[in-house]
Amino acid sequence: MLELLLAVFVFIVIHSLRQKKRQGLPNWPFVGMLPSLILGLQGDMYEWISGVLCRQNGTFIFTGPWGTNLNCVVTSDPRNLEYLLKTKFSNFPKGEYF
């Protein structure tokens, strides 16, 4: 039984780390990308997030823990920012507060 649990754990770790190339950060089961975010914030936060954005060509989807609404798109691409803030501003409702 211990070997089976160890094999599943190793599979999950390898699978999550392989997703790093496609999604920018490893996406772990149940906790999403939150552990990578916490580890990245320990050092120079701006250099870390700049490196992630450079590896993902300026945009990636951050996935939070399961059961939360902590999923967002992180972008530094000027074309995306212009689309969001100028071209199609009315397509993105901001709510009462904003």
XYZ file of N, CA and C in Angstrom:
294
model
N 0.820 -1.186 0.000
C 0.000 0.000 0.000
C 0.871 1.260 0.000
N 1.956 1.212 0.755
C 2.865 2.351 0.821
C 3.499 2.625 -0.538
N 3.868 1.551 -1.247
C 4.461 1.718 -2.567
C 3.474 2.338 -3.547
N 2.211 1.943 -3.440
C 1.187 2.497 -4.319
C 0.996 3.992 -4.060
N 0.938 4.382 -2.805
C 0.808 5.805 -2.469
C 2.028 6.597 -2.927
N 3.197 6.029 -2.768
C 4.424 6.685 -3.218
C 4.434 6.838 -4.739
N 3.989 5.798 -5.453
C 3.934 5.864 -6.917
C 2.948 6.936 -7.380
N 1.794 7.035 -6.736
C 0.814 8.063 -7.089
C 1.377 9.449 -6.799
N 2.041 9.612 -5.681
C 2.644 10.898 -5.325
C 3.695 11.312 -6.349
N 4.562 10.383 -6.738
C 5.604 10.676 -7.728
C 4.968 11.035 -9.074
N 3.914 10.311 -9.465
C 3.218 10.620 -10.709
C 2.642 12.036 -10.680
N 2.009 12.407 -9.577
C 1.415 13.745 -9.453
C 2.495 14.818 -9.522
N 3.621 14.599 -8.852
C 4.710 15.581 -8.875
C 5.262 15.744 -10.290
N 5.524 14.648 -10.967
C 6.068 14.718 -12.329
C 5.067 15.372 -13.272
N 3.808 14.993 -13.167
C 2.775 15.571 -14.021
C 2.635 17.073 -13.788
N 2.648 17.489 -12.544
C 2.510 18.911 -12.221
C 3.702 19.721 -12.704
N 4.895 19.181 -12.554
C 6.084 19.903 -12.999
C 6.171 19.983 -14.522
N 5.629 18.993 -15.225
C 5.627 19.037 -16.686
C 4.654 20.086 -17.197
N 3.621 20.381 -16.427
C 2.661 21.412 -16.826
C 3.277 22.795 -16.762
N 4.358 22.946 -16.052
C 5.002 24.244 -15.896
C 5.351 24.866 -17.246
N 5.765 24.058 -18.207
C 6.137 24.580 -19.518
C 4.926 25.120 -20.272
N 3.778 24.469 -20.126
C 2.590 24.902 -20.852
C 1.838 26.015 -20.146
N 1.788 25.992 -18.818
C 0.935 26.921 -18.086
C 1.692 27.990 -17.319
N 2.987 27.982 -17.324
C 3.752 29.004 -16.636
C 4.194 28.598 -15.251
N 3.313 27.985 -14.491
C 3.606 27.499 -13.143
C 3.041 26.093 -13.006
N 3.622 25.262 -12.138
C 3.042 23.933 -11.929
C 1.638 24.051 -11.345
N 0.717 23.248 -11.856
C -0.664 23.240 -11.385
C -0.881 21.966 -10.569
N -0.874 22.088 -9.251
C -0.980 20.955 -8.348
C -2.446 20.615 -8.092
N -2.761 19.332 -7.881
C -4.137 18.971 -7.528
C -4.545 19.622 -6.203
N -5.773 20.026 -6.117
C -6.413 20.631 -4.945
C -5.912 22.043 -4.633
N -4.648 22.334 -4.757
C -4.120 23.642 -4.357
C -3.772 24.525 -5.548
N -3.895 24.028 -6.769
C -3.635 24.827 -7.958
C -2.203 25.312 -8.039
N -2.032 26.563 -8.403
C -0.707 27.162 -8.548
C -0.291 27.942 -7.305
N -1.075 27.850 -6.240
C -0.817 28.613 -5.032
C 0.541 28.331 -4.396
N 1.011 27.069 -4.291
C 2.350 26.841 -3.713
C 3.459 27.532 -4.507
N 3.357 27.517 -5.829
C 4.365 28.189 -6.647
C 4.331 29.685 -6.423
N 3.136 30.239 -6.269
C 3.005 31.669 -6.004
C 3.627 32.039 -4.671
N 3.369 31.255 -3.653
C 3.929 31.535 -2.324
C 5.448 31.439 -2.345
N 5.988 30.426 -3.014
C 7.443 30.295 -3.113
C 8.055 31.426 -3.936
N 7.351 31.863 -4.976
C 7.861 32.940 -5.815
C 7.869 34.283 -5.110
N 6.970 34.468 -4.156
C 6.890 35.739 -3.430
C 7.935 35.853 -2.331
N 8.670 34.790 -2.061
C 9.700 34.822 -1.019
C 10.884 35.699 -1.406
N 11.190 35.745 -2.678
C 12.337 36.533 -3.149
C 11.874 37.843 -3.758
N 12.483 38.218 -4.859
C 12.113 39.432 -5.574
C 10.882 39.136 -6.432
N 9.727 39.590 -5.969
C 8.454 39.268 -6.601
C 8.400 39.751 -8.055
N 8.894 40.947 -8.334
C 8.792 41.513 -9.676
C 9.671 40.779 -10.672
N 10.855 40.392 -10.263
C 11.728 39.614 -11.148
C 11.128 38.238 -11.418
N 10.546 37.637 -10.392
C 9.969 36.303 -10.532
C 8.798 36.324 -11.504
N 7.844 37.246 -11.312
C 6.674 37.275 -12.186
C 7.066 37.706 -13.598
N 8.085 38.557 -13.728
C 8.570 38.938 -15.061
C 9.147 37.734 -15.792
N 9.873 36.892 -15.061
C 10.419 35.681 -15.663
C 9.334 34.727 -16.126
N 8.302 34.557 -15.316
C 7.180 33.685 -15.695
C 6.488 34.235 -16.932
N 6.234 35.533 -16.949
C 5.570 36.142 -18.102
C 6.428 36.055 -19.361
N 7.726 36.208 -19.240
C 8.615 36.081 -20.415
C 8.588 34.670 -20.975
N 8.586 33.675 -20.099
C 8.545 32.278 -20.558
C 7.221 31.942 -21.238
N 6.145 32.657 -20.894
C 4.821 32.377 -21.456
C 4.403 33.395 -22.519
N 5.347 34.136 -23.063
C 5.085 35.135 -24.104
C 4.122 36.230 -23.661
N 4.166 36.593 -22.396
C 3.426 37.742 -21.910
C 2.087 37.482 -21.262
N 1.532 36.282 -21.369
C 0.209 36.002 -20.809
C 0.130 34.559 -20.335
N -0.439 34.350 -19.146
C -0.745 32.993 -18.699
C -1.959 33.012 -17.791
N -2.588 31.850 -17.626
C -3.772 31.713 -16.777
C -3.332 31.170 -15.432
N -3.618 31.925 -14.371
C -3.310 31.489 -13.011
C -4.510 30.724 -12.479
N -4.276 29.507 -12.022
C -5.331 28.654 -11.485
C -5.159 28.533 -9.990
N -6.180 28.921 -9.248
C -6.141 28.854 -7.791
C -6.592 27.505 -7.272
N -6.698 27.361 -5.963
C -7.138 26.099 -5.365
C -8.564 25.741 -5.785
N -8.848 24.432 -5.787
C -10.187 23.969 -6.118
C -11.176 24.525 -5.117
N -12.350 24.859 -5.586
C -13.395 25.348 -4.705
C -13.305 26.841 -4.418
N -12.317 27.512 -4.979
C -12.200 28.957 -4.804
C -12.402 29.638 -6.152
N -12.570 30.910 -6.120
C -12.737 31.679 -7.351
C -11.463 32.468 -7.640
N -10.324 31.832 -7.434
C -9.030 32.489 -7.578
C -8.378 32.119 -8.908
N -9.140 32.212 -9.988
C -8.623 31.941 -11.318
C -8.583 33.265 -12.074
N -7.446 33.579 -12.666
C -7.339 34.857 -13.368
C -6.322 34.755 -14.498
N -6.387 35.726 -15.381
C -5.439 35.831 -16.486
C -4.431 36.905 -16.113
N -3.154 36.566 -16.193
C -2.075 37.508 -15.911
C -1.440 37.853 -17.247
N -1.370 39.141 -17.566
C -0.836 39.548 -18.861
C 0.046 40.779 -18.731
N 1.013 40.850 -19.612
C 1.836 42.049 -19.738
C 1.956 42.446 -21.207
N 1.174 41.799 -22.047
C 1.185 42.074 -23.479
C 0.422 43.376 -23.748
N 1.061 44.374 -24.343
C 0.389 45.649 -24.587
C -0.871 45.527 -25.446
N -0.893 44.578 -26.374
C -2.093 44.404 -27.212
C -3.268 43.931 -26.379
N -3.019 43.021 -25.431
C -4.096 42.551 -24.561
C -4.589 43.658 -23.645
N -3.668 44.440 -23.108
C -4.063 45.537 -22.229
C -4.881 46.587 -22.975
N -4.496 46.905 -24.200
C -5.268 47.864 -24.988
C -6.667 47.327 -25.273
N -6.765 46.039 -25.571
C -8.062 45.425 -25.833
C -8.958 45.500 -24.597
N -8.381 45.190 -23.426
C -9.159 45.205 -22.187
C -9.553 46.612 -21.745
N -8.648 47.559 -21.854
C -8.859 48.880 -21.269
C -9.371 49.936 -22.244
N -9.295 49.665 -23.559
C -9.682 50.696 -24.511
C -10.646 50.168 -25.575
N -10.205 49.185 -26.337
C -10.974 48.738 -27.488
C -12.322 48.135 -27.103
N -12.333 47.190 -26.206
C -13.568 46.483 -25.812
C -13.830 46.615 -24.315
N -13.670 47.797 -23.781
C -13.840 48.042 -22.344
C -15.227 47.627 -21.860
N -16.246 47.858 -22.680
C -17.626 47.554 -22.269
C -17.899 46.053 -22.181
N -17.054 45.214 -22.764
C -17.246 43.754 -22.702
C -16.858 43.157 -21.355
N -16.202 43.940 -20.506
C -15.688 43.430 -19.242
C -16.314 44.204 -18.089
N -17.457 43.736 -17.568
C -18.134 44.458 -16.483
C -17.262 44.492 -15.227
N -17.261 45.643 -14.571
C -16.397 45.836 -13.410
C -17.151 45.763 -12.092
N -18.484 45.812 -12.099
C -19.250 45.735 -10.856
C -19.533 47.102 -10.281
N -20.299 47.132 -9.199
C -20.729 48.374 -8.579
C -19.554 49.182 -8.015
N -18.613 48.526 -7.383
C -17.531 49.224 -6.711
C -16.695 50.039 -7.689
N -16.427 49.484 -8.849
C -15.574 50.156 -9.827
C -16.389 51.083 -10.699
